[in-house]
Short mmCIF file of N, CA and C in Angstrom, two decimals:
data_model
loop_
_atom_site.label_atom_id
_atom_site.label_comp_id
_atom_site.label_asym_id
_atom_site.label_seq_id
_atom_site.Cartn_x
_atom_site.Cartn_y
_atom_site.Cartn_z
N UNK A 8 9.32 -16.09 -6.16
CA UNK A 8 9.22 -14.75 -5.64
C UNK A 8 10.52 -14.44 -4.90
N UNK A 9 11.27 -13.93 -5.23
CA UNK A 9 12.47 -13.27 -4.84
C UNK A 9 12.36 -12.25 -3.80
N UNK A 10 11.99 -11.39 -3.42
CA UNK A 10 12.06 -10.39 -2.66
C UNK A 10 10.39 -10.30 -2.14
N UNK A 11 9.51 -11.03 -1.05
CA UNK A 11 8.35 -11.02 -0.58
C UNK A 11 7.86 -9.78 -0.21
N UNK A 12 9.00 -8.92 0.61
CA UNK A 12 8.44 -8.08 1.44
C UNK A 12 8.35 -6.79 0.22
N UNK A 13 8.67 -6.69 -0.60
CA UNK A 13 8.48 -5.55 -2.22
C UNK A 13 6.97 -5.82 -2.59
N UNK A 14 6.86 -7.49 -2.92
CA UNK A 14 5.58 -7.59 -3.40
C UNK A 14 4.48 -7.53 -2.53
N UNK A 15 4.45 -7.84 -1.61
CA UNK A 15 3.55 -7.19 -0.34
C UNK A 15 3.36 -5.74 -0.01
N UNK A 16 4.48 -5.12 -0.26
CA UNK A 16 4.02 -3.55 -0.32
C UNK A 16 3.48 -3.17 -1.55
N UNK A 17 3.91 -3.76 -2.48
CA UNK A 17 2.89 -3.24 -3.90
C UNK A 17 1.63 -4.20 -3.75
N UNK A 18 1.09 -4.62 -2.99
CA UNK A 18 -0.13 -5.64 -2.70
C UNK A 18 -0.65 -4.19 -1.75
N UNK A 19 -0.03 -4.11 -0.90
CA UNK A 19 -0.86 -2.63 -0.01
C UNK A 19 -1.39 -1.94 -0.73
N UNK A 20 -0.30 -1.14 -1.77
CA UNK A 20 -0.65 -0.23 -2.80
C UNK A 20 -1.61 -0.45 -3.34
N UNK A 21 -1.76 -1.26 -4.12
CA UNK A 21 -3.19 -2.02 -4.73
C UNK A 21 -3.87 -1.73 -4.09
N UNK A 22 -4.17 -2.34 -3.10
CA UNK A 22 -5.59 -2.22 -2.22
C UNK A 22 -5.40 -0.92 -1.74
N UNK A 23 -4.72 0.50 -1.29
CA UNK A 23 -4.50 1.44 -0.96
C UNK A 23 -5.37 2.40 -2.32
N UNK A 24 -5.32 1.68 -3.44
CA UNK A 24 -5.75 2.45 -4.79
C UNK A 24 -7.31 2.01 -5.05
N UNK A 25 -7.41 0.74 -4.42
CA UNK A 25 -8.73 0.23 -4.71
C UNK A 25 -9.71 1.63 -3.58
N UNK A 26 -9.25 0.89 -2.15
CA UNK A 26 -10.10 1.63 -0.97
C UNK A 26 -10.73 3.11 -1.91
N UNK A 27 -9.27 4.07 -2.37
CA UNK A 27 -9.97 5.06 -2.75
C UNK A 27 -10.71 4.80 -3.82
N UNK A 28 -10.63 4.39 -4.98
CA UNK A 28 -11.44 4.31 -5.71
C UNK A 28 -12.88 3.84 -5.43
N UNK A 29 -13.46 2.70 -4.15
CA UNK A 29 -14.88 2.92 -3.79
C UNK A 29 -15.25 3.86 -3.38
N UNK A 30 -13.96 4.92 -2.41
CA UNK A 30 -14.63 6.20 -1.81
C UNK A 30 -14.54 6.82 -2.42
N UNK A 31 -14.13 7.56 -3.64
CA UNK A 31 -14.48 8.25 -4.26
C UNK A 31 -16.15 8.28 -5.27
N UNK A 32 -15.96 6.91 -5.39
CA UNK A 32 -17.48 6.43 -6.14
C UNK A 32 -18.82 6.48 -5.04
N UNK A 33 -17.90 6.20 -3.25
CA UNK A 33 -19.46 6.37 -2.60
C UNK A 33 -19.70 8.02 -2.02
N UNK A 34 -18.49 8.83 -2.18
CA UNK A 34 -19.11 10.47 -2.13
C UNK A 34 -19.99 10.91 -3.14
N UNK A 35 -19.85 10.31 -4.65
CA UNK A 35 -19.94 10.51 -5.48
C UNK A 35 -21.43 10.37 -5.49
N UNK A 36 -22.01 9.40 -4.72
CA UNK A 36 -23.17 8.32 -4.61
C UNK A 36 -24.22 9.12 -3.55
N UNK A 37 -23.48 8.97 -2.41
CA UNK A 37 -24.09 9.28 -1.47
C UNK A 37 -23.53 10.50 -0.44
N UNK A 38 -22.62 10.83 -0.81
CA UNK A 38 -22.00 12.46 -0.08
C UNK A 38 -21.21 11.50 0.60
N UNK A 39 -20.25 12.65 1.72
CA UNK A 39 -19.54 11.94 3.08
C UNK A 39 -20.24 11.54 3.70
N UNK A 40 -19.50 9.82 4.43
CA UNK A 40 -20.54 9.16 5.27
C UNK A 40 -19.57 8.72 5.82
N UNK A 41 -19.80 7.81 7.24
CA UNK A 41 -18.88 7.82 7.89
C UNK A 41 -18.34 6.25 7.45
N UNK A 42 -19.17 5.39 5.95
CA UNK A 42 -17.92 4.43 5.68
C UNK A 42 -16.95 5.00 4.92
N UNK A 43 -17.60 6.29 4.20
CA UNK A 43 -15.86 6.96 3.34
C UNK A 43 -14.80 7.14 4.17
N UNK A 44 -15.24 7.80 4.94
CA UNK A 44 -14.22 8.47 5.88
C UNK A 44 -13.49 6.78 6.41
N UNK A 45 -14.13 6.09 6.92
CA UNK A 45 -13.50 4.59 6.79
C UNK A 45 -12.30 3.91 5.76
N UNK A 46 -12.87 4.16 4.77
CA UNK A 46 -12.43 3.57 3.57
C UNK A 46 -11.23 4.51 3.92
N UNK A 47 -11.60 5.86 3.52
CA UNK A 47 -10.17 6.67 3.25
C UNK A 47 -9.29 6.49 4.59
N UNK A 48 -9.11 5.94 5.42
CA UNK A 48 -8.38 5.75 6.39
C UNK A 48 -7.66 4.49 6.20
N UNK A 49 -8.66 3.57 5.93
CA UNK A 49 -7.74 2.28 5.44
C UNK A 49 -6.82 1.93 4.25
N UNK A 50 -6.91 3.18 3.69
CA UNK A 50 -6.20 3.57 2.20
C UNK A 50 -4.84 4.01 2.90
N UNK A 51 -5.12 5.23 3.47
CA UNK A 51 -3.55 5.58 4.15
C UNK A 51 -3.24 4.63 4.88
N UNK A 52 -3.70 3.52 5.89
CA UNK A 52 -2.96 2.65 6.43
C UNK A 52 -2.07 2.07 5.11
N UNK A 53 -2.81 1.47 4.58
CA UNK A 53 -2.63 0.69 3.58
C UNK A 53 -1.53 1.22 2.52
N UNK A 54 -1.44 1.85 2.34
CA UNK A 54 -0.55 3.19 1.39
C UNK A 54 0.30 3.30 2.54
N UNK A 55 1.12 3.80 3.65
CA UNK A 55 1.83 4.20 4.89
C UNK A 55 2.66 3.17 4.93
N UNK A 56 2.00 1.64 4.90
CA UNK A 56 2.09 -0.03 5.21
C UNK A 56 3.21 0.03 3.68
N UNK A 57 2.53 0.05 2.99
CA UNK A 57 3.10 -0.45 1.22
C UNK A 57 4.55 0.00 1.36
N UNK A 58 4.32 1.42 1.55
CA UNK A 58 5.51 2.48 1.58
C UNK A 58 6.99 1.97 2.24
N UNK A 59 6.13 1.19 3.55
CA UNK A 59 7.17 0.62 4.43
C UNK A 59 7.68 -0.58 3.77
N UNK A 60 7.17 -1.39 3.56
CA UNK A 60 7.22 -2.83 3.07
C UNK A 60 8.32 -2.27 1.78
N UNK A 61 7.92 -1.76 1.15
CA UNK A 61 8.88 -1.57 -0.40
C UNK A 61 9.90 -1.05 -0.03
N UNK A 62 10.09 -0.08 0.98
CA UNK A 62 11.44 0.37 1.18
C UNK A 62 11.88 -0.56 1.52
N UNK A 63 11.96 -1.28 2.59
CA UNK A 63 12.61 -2.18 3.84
C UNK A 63 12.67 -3.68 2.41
N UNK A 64 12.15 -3.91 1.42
CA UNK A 64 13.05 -5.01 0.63
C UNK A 64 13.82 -4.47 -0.28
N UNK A 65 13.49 -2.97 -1.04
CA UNK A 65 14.36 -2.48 -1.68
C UNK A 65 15.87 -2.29 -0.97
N UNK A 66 16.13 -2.01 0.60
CA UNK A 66 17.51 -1.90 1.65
C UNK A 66 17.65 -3.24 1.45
N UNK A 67 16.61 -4.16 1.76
CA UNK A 67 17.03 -5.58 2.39
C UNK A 67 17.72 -5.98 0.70
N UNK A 68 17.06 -5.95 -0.03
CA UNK A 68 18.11 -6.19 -1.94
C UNK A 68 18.82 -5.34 -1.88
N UNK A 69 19.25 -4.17 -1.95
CA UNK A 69 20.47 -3.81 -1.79
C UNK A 69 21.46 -4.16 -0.72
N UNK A 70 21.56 -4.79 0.10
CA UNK A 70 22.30 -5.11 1.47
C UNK A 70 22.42 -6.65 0.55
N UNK A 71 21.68 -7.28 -0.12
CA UNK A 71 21.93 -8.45 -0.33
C UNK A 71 22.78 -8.85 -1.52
N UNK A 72 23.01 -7.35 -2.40
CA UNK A 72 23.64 -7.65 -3.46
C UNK A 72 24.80 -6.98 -3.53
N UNK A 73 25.40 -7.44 -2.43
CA UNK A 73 26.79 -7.02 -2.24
C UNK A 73 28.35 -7.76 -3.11
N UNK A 74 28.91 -6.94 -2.41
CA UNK A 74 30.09 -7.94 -3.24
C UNK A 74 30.41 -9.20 -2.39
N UNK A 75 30.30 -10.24 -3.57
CA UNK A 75 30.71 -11.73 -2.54
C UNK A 75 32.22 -12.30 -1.98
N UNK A 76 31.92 -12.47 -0.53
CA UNK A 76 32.90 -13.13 -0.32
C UNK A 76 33.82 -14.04 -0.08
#
């Protein structure tokens, strides 16, 4: 694994895509309840988190693939 902190933000993402996908299936189920509203909160953490993580190794690989000296 070359670059950790990339694959950890696409690991957020994942789970950022999962969260919604149960809440969408438990409005679907049972209306708004206050674990959707849960879920969908831990999605944007989770999604917010990813966002960060992928930028900050995409800078950290570019800063690393400089010219050698």
């Amino acid at each position: 694994m070359k670059n950790p902190a990339t694959m950890q933000g696409l690991i957020y993402m994942v789970l950022a895509v999962v969260f919604v996908y149960f809440a969408i299936s438990q409005v679907n189920t049972n209306g708004w309840t206050i674990l959707t509203y849960m879920m969908i909160a831990m999605a944007t953490v989770n999604l917010v988190t990813g966002v960060k993580f992928v930028s900050l190794g995409l800078t950290k690989k570019k800063n690393d693939d400089g010219p050698p000296q």
